[in-house]
Coordinates of C-alpha atoms and ligand atoms in Angstrom, one line a residue:
X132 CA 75.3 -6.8 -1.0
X133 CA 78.7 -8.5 -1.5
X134 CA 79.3 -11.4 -3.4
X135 CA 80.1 -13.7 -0.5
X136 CA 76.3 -12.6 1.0
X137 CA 74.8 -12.8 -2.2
X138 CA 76.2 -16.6 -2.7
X139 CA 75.1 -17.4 0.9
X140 CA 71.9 -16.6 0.4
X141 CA 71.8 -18.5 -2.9
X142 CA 72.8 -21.3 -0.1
X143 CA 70.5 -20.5 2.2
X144 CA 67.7 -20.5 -0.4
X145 CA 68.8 -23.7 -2.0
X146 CA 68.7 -25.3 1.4
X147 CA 65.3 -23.7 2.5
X148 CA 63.8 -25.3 -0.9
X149 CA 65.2 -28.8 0.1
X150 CA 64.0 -28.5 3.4
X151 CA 60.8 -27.6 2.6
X152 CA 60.7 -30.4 -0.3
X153 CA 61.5 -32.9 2.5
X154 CA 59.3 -31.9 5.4
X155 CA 56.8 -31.9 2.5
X156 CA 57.6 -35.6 1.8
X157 CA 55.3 -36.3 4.6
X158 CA 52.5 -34.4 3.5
X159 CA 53.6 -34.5 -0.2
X160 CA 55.7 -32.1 -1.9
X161 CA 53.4 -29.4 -3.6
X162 CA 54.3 -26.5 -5.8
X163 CA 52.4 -22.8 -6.0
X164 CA 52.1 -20.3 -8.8
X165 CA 51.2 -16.7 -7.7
X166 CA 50.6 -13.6 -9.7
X167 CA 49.9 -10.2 -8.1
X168 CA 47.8 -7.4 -9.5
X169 CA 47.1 -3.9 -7.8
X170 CA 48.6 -1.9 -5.1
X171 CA 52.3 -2.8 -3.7
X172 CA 50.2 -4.1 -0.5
X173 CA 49.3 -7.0 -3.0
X174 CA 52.5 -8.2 -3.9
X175 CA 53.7 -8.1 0.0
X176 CA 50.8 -10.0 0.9
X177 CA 51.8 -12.3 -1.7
X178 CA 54.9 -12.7 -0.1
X179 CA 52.7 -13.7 3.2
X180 CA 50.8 -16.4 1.5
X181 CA 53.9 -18.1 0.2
X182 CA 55.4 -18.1 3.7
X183 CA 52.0 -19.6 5.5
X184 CA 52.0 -22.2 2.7
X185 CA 55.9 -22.9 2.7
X186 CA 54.9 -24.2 6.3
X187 CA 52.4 -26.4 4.7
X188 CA 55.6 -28.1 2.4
X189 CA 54.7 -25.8 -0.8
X190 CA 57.4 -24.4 -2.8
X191 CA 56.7 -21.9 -5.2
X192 CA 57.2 -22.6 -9.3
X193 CA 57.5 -19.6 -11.7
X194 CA 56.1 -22.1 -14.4
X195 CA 52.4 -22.1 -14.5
X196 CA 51.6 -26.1 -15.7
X197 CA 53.8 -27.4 -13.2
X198 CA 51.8 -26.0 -10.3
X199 CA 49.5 -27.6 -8.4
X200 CA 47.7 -24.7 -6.6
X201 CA 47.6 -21.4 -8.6
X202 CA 47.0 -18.0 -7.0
X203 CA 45.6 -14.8 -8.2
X204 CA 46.2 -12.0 -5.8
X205 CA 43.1 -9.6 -7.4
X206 CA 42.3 -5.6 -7.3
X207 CA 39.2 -4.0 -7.2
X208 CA 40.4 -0.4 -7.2
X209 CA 39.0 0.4 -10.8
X210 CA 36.6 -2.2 -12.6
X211 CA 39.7 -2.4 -15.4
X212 CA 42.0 -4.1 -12.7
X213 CA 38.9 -6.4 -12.1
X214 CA 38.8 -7.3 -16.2
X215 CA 42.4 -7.7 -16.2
X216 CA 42.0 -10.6 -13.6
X217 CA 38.6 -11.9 -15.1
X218 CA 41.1 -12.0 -18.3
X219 CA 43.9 -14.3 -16.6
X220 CA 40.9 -16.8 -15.1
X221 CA 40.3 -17.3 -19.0
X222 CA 43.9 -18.2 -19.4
X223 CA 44.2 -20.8 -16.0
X224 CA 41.0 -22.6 -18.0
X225 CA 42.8 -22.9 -21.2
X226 CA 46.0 -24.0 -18.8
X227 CA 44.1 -26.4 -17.0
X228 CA 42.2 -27.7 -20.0
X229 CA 45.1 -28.4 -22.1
X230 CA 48.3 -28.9 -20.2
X231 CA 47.3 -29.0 -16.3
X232 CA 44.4 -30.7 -15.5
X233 CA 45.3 -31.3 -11.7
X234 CA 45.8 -27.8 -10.9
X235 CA 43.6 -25.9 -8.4
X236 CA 43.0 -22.5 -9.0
X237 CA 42.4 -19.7 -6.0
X238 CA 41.2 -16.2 -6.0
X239 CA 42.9 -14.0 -2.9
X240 CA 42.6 -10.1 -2.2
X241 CA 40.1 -7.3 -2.8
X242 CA 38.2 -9.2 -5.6
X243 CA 37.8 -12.4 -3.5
X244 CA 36.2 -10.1 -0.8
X245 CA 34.2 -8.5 -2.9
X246 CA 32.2 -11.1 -5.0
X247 CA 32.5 -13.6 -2.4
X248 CA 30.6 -16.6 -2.9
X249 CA 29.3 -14.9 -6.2
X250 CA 33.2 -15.7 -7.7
X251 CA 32.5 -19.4 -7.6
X252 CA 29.1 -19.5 -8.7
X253 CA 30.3 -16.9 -11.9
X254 CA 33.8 -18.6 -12.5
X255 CA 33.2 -22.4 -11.8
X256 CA 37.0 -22.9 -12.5
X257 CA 37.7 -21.7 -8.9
X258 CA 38.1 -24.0 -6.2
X259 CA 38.8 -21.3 -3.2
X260 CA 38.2 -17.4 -2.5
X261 CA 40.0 -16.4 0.4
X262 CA 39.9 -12.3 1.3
X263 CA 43.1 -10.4 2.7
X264 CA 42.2 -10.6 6.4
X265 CA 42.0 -14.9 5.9
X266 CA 45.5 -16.6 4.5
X267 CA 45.8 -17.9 7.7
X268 CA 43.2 -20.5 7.0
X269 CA 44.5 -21.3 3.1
X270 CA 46.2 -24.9 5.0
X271 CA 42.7 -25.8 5.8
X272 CA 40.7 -24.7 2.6
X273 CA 43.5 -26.4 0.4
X274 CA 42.4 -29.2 2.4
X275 CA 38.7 -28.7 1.9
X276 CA 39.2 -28.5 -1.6
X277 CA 41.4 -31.4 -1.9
X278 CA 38.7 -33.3 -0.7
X279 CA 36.5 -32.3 -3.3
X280 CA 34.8 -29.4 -1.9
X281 CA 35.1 -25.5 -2.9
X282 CA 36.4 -23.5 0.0
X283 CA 35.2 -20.0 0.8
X284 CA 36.6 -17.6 3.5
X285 CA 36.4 -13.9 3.4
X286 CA 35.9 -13.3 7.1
X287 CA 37.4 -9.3 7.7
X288 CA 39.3 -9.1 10.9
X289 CA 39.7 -6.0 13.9
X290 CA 43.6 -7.3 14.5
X291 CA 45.1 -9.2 11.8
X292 CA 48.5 -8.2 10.8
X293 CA 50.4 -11.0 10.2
X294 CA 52.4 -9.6 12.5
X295 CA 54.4 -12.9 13.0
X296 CA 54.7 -14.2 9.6
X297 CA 58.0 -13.7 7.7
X298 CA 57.4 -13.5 3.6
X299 CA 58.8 -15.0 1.1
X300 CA 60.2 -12.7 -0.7
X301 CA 59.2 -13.7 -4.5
X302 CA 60.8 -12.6 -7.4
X303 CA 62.6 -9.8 -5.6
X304 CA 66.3 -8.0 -6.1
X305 CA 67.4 -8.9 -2.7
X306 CA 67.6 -5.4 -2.2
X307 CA 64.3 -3.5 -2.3
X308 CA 61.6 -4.9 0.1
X309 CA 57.8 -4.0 1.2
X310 CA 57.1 -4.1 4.7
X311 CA 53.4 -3.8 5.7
X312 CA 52.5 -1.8 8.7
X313 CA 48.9 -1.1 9.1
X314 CA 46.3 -3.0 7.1
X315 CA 42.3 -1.8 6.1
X316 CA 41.7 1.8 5.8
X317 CA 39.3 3.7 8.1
X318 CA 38.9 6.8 5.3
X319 CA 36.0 6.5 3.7
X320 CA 37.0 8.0 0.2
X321 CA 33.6 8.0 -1.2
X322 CA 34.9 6.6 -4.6
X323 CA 37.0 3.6 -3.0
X324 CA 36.1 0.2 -2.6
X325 CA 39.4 -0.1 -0.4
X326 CA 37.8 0.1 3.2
X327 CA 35.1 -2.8 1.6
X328 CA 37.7 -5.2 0.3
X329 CA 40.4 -4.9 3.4
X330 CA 38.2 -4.0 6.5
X331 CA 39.0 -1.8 9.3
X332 CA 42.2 0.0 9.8
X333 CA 44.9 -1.2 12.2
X334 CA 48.2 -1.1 12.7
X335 CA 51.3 -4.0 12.8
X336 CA 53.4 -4.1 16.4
X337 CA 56.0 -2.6 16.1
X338 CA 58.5 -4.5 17.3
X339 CA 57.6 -7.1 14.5
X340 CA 58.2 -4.1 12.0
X341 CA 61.8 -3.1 13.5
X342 CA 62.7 -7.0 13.6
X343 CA 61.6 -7.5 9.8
X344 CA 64.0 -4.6 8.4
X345 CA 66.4 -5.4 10.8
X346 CA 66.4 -8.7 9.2
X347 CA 66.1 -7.7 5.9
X348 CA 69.1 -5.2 6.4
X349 CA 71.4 -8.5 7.9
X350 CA 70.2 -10.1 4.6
X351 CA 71.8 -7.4 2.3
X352 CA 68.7 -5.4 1.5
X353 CA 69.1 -1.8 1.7
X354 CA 66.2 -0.2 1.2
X355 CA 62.3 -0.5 2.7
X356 CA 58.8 0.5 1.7
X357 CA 56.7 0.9 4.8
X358 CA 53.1 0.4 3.2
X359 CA 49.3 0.9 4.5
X360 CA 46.8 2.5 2.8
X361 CA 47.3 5.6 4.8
X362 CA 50.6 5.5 6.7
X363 CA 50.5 8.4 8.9
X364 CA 47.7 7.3 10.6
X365 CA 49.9 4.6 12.2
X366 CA 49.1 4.3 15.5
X367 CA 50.4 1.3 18.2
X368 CA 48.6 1.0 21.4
X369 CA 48.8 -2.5 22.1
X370 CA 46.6 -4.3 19.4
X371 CA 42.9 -4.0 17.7
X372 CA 41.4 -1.4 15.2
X373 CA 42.5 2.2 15.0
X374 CA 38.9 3.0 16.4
X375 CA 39.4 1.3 19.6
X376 CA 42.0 4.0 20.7
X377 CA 39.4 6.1 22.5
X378 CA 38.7 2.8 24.9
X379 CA 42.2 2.5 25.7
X380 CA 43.6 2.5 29.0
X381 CA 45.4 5.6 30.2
X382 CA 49.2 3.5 30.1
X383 CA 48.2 2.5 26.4
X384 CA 47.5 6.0 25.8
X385 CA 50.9 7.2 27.1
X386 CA 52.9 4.3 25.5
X387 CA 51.1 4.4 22.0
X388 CA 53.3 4.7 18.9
X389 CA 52.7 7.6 16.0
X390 CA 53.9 7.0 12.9
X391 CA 56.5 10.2 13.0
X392 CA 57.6 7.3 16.2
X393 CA 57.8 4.4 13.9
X394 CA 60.1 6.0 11.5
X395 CA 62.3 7.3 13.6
X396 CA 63.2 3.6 15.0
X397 CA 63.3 2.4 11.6
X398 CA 65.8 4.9 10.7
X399 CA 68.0 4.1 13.4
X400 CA 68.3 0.5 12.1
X401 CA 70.9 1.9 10.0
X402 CA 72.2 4.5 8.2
X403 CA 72.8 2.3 4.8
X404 CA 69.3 1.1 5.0
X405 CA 66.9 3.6 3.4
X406 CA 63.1 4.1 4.3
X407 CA 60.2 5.4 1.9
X408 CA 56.6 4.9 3.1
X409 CA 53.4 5.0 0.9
X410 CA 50.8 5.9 1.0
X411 CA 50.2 9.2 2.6
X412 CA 46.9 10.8 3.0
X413 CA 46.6 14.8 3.1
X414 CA 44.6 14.6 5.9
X415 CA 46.9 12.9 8.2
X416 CA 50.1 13.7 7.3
X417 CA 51.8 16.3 10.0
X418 CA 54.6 17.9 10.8
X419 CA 56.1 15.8 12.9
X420 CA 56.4 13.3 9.8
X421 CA 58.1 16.0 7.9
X422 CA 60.4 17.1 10.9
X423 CA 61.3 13.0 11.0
X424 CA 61.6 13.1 7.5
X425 CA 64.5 15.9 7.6
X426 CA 66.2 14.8 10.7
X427 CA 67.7 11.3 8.7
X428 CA 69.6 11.3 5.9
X429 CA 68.3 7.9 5.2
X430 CA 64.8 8.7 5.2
X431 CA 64.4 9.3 1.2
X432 CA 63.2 12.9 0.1
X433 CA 59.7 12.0 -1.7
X434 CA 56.7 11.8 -0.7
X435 CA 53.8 10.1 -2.6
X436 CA 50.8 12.5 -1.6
X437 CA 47.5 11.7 -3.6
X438 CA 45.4 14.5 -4.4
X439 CA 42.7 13.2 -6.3
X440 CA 41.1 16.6 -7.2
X441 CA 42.0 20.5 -7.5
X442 CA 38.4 21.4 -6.9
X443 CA 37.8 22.0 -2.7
X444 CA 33.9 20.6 -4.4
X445 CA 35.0 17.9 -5.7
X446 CA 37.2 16.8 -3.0
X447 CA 34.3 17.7 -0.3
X448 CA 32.0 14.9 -2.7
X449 CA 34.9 12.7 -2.5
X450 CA 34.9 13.0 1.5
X451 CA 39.1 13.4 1.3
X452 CA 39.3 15.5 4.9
X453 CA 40.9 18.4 3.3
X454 CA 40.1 21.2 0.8
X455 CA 42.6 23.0 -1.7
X456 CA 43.4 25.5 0.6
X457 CA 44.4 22.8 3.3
X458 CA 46.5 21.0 0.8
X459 CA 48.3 24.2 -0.3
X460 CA 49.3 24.7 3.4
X461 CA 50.7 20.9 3.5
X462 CA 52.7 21.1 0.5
X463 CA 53.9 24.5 2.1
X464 CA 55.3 23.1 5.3
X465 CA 57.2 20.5 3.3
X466 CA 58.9 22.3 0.8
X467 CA 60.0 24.6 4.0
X468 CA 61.3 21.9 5.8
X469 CA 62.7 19.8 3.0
X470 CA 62.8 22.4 -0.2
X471 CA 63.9 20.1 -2.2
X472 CA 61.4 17.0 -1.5
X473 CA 59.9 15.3 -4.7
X474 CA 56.4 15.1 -4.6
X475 CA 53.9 13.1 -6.0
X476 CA 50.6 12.1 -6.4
X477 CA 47.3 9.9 -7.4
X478 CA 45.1 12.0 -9.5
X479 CA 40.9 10.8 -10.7
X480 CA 40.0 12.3 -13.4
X481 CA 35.9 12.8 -14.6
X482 CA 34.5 12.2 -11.0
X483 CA 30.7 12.8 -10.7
X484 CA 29.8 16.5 -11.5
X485 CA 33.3 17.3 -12.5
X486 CA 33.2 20.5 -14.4
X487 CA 35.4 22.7 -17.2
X488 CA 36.0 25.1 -13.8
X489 CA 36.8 22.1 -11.4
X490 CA 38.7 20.5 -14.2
X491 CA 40.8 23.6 -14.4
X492 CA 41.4 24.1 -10.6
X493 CA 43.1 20.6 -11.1
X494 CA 45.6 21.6 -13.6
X495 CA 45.9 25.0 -11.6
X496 CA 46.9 22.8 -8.5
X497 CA 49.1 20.6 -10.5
X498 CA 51.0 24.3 -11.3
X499 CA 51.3 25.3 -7.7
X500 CA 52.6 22.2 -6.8
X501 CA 54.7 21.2 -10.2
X502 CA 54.4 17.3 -8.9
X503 CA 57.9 14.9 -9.6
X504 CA 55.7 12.6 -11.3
X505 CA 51.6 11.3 -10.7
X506 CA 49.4 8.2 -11.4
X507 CA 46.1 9.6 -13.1
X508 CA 43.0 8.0 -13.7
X509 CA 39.7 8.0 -14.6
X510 CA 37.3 7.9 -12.3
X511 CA 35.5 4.4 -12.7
X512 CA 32.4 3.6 -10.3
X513 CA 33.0 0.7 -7.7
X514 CA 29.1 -1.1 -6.9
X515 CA 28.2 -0.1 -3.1
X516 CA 30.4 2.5 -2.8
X517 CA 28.9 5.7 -1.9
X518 CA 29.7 7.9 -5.0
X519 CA 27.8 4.6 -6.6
X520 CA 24.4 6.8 -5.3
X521 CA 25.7 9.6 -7.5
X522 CA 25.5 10.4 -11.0
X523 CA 28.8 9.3 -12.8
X524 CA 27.5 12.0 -15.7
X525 CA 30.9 13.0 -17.2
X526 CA 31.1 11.4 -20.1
X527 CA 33.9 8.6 -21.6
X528 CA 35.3 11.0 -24.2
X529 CA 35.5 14.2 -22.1
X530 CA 37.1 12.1 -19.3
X531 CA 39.4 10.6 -21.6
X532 CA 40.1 14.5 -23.0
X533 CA 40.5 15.8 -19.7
X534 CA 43.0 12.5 -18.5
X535 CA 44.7 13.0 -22.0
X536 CA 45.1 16.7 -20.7
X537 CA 46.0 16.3 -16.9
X538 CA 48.8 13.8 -18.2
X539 CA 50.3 16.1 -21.1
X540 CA 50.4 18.9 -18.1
X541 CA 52.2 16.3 -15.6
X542 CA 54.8 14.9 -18.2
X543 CA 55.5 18.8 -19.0
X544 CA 56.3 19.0 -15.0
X545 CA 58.5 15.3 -14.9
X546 CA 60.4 16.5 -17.8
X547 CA 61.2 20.3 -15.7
X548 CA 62.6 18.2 -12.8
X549 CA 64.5 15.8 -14.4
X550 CA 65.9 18.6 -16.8
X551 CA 67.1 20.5 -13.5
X552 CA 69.1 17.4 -12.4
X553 CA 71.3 17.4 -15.4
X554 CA 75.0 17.9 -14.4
X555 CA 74.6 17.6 -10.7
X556 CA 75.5 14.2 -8.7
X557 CA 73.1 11.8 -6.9
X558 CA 73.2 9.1 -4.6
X559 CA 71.9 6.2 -6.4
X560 CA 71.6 2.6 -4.7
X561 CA 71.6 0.0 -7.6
X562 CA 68.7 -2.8 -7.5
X563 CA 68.8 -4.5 -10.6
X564 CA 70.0 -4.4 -14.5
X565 CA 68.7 -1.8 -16.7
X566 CA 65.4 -3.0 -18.8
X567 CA 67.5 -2.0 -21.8
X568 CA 70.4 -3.1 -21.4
X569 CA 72.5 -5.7 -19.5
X570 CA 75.9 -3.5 -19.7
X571 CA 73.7 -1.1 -17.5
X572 CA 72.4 -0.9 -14.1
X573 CA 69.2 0.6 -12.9
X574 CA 68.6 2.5 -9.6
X575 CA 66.8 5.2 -8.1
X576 CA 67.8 8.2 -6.4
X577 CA 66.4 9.8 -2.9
X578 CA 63.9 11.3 -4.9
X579 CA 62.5 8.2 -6.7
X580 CA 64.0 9.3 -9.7
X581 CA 65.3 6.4 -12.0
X582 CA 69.0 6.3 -12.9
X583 CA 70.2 4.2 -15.8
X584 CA 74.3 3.9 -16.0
X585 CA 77.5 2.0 -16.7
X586 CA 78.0 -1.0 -14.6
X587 CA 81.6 -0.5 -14.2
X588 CA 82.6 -2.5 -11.2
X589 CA 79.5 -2.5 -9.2
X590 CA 77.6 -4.7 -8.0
X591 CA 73.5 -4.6 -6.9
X592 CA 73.0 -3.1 -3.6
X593 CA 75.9 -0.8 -3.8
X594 CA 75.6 3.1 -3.1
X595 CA 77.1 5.3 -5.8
X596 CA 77.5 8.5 -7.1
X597 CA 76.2 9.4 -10.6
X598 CA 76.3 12.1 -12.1
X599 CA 73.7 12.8 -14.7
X600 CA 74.4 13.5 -18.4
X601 CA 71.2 13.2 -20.1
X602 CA 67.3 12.5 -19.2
X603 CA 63.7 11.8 -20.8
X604 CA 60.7 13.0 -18.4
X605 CA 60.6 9.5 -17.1
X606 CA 64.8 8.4 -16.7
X607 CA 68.0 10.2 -16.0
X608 CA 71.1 9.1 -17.6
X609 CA 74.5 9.2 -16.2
X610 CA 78.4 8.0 -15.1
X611 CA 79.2 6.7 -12.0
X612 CA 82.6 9.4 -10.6
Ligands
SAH900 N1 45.2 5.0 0.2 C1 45.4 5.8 -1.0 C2 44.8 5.3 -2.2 C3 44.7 3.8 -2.5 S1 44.0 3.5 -4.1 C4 45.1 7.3 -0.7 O1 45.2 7.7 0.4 O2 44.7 8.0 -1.6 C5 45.1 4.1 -5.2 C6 44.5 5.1 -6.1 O3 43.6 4.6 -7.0 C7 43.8 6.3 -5.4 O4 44.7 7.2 -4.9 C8 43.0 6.8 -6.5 O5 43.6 7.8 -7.2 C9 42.7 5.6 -7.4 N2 41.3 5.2 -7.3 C10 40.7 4.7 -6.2 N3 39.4 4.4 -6.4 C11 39.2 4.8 -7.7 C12 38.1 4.8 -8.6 N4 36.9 4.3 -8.2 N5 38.2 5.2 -9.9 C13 39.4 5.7 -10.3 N6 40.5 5.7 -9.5 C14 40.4 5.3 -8.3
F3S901 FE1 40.7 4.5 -0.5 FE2 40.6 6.8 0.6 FE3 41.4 4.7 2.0 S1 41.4 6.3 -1.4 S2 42.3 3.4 0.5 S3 39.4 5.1 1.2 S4 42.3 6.8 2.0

């Protein structure tokens, strides 16, 4: 982004803020807190919330005892993501009790959904538990609450997708943006809690999709993450759950929209603007995705392409669609139609009945595949998930050895790619200042790769060429030439 943009949008953001402060004068002028924890699908619904309760004359504060509503945007995934959160409630009371005592406190997102009216009967500092499918109704619970009730609504939905509503964007670089295009997840992992917390799967018009990165490109971002739970089974045929496709009419059939489709109209915004999508699910993902894939240039080489297990037992226990042998033939066709793609992937470690043999089919896989980089976990139980009926009999320490393991093997395999990059040139867009250094500029390449270089003359948002010098399994190092 030039300078001139970047300073009109300073304008533009200045004036928003006034504007909302004086249509708020009406109603009051309030200010929000929000933090996010969890999955990237989290922070853009973030981003949804502040733009329903901008309309409602809220502005948002970064400084926790000014606010006067704070948000907690919560995970469920593991039940560490849930103590973390449980953690920063403890925190809000010592806030409120000692610097804040007006504030109102909400609980959004997968834990909300989960614990329902349990969360205000267990945490009687909160005044409101919405779910993900409800921020349409937070104007109304605000009010309920600011009449001295506590407000409650975690109502799942068939079609929401704030399809409309254009976020935020909080915190951000004014380069990168997420840009949600199917919510819920149909799957049925056995382990996950997902298709509990966020409903039925369904997917986000598409024209609402095109005009959001159309509008973020005019803004100066170049680069967006299309996000669901399971991209590639994106599919448009007018509205409702993904299950309602076999009802649809014959027209609705011919018109619908893969997700192969989607991409290649988001590519064609343009060229400068790149595209990744997460996440993909082995099960779904095609051909036709990877053919899009290598068609445009702008479509960045990675793919993020959770495995979970190496074991074709394990996996069947974890109901994943696809055996080892399956997943071999997927990470086949890609590296044959895009040989140098980075791969990567989402690993549980210690699932029920995991063995020494299944444990070493993982690491076997992770071999085959030599994975750009993975997120690894051990496997924690979720209550009334399936897998919840099943013995979780591996125990702390040999999960913990075998995570401790599976790790050492994946930095061995980060290190190999980022060794083989050293002295060749990549594209790198820059989004922000190196975490180490002000004089340096971080960015990534196509293939998610981190970059840490020289400023020079560039500015954030720019495309440049670096060419790398030096690298740790986790950051390359180079000059811009
Ligand atoms: N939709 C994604 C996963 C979303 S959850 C997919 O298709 O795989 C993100 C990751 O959290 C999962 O890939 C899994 O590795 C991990 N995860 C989910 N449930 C878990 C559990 N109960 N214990 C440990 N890790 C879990
Ligand atoms: Fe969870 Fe499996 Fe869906 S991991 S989010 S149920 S694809």
């Amino acid at each position: 982004m030039n300078i001139e943009k970047l300073l009109e949008k300073k304008v533009d953001e200045k004036k928003q803020g006034q504007v909302l402060q004086l249509s708020g004068s009406e109603k009051k002028s309030r200010k929000m807190y929000i933090e996010s924890y969890g999955c990237q699908m989290n922070f853009s619904d973030s981003e949804i919330v502040a733009s329903i309760l901008a309309n409602e004359g809220f502005t948002t504060t970064k400084e926790i005892i000014e606010a006067d509503l704070v948000f907690v945007n919560t995970c469920s995934i593991r039940e560490k993501a849930e103590l973390t959160v449980r953690k920063r409630l403890e925190f809000y009371n010592s806030i409120k009790r000692d610097k804040n005592p007006g504030m109102l406190v909400g609980v959004l997102g997968c834990m909300a959904e989960r614990l329902k009216e349990q969360f205000l009967e267990e945490e009687k500092l909160v005044d409101i538990v919405v779910g993900p499918d409800s921020y349409r109704d937070l104007p109304n619970l605000i009010a309920k609450v600011e009449n001295g009730k506590k407000a409650i609504n975690v109502f799942l939905s068939l079609e929401e997708t704030y399809a409309d509503i254009s976020p935020v964007r909080l915190g951000g670089n004014g380069v990168t943006a997420f840009v949600s295009i199917t919510r819920g997840c149909d799957n049925m992992c056995t382990f996950c809690v997902v298709p509990y917390t966020r409903g039925r799967e369904r997917s986000r018009d598409p024209k609402s999709i095109i005009k959001e990165c159309q509008d973020l490109f005019n803004n100066g971002y170049r680069e967006v993450t299309l996000l669901g739970q399971n991209v590639d089974s994106y599919l448009w045929f007018g509205g409702g759950a993904k299950k309602d496709f076999k009802n649809a009419s014959k027209q609705e059939k011919e018109n619908s929209l893969n997700f192969a489709d989607l991409l290649n109209e988001v590519a064609q915004i343009n060229p400068r603007l790149r595209i990744r999508f997460s996440t993909s699910n082995p099960q779904d993902m095609g051909v036709e995705v990877i053919d899009t894939m290598s068609k445009h240039t702008n479509i960045c080489d990675h793919i993020h392409l959770p495995v979970q297990s190496g074991s074709s037992r394990i996996l069947k226990l974890m109901n994943r669609g696809y055996d080892r042998k399956k997943y071999f033939e997927l990470i086949d066709e890609i590296k044959r139609r895009i040989p140098d793609c980075a791969i990567s992937m989402d690993m549980i470690i210690g699932f029920c009945s995991e063995t020494e043999e299944d444990h070493k089919k993982t690491l076997s896989l992770m071999d085959y595949v030599c994975y750009d980089f993975g997120y690894m976990y051990k496997y924690s139980v979720r209550p009334n998930t399936p897998a919840s009926r099943m013995e979780d009999n591996v125990p702390q320490e040999l999960k913990q050895k075998r995570l401790a393991e599976i790790i050492q093997h994946q930095q061995s395999h980060s290190l190999f790619h980022m060794q083989k990059k050293l002295g060749k040139t990549f594209e790198v867009l820059i989004e922000g200042d190196s975490k180490k250094s002000k004089k340096h500029f971080y960015g990534r390449t196509t293939h998610n790769s981190s970059v840490i270089f020289e400023k020079g003359n560039h500015k954030l948002g720019d495309y440049v060429m670096v060419k790398i010098e030096d690298c740790t399994s986790a950051t390359l190092k180079g000059k811009v030439i």
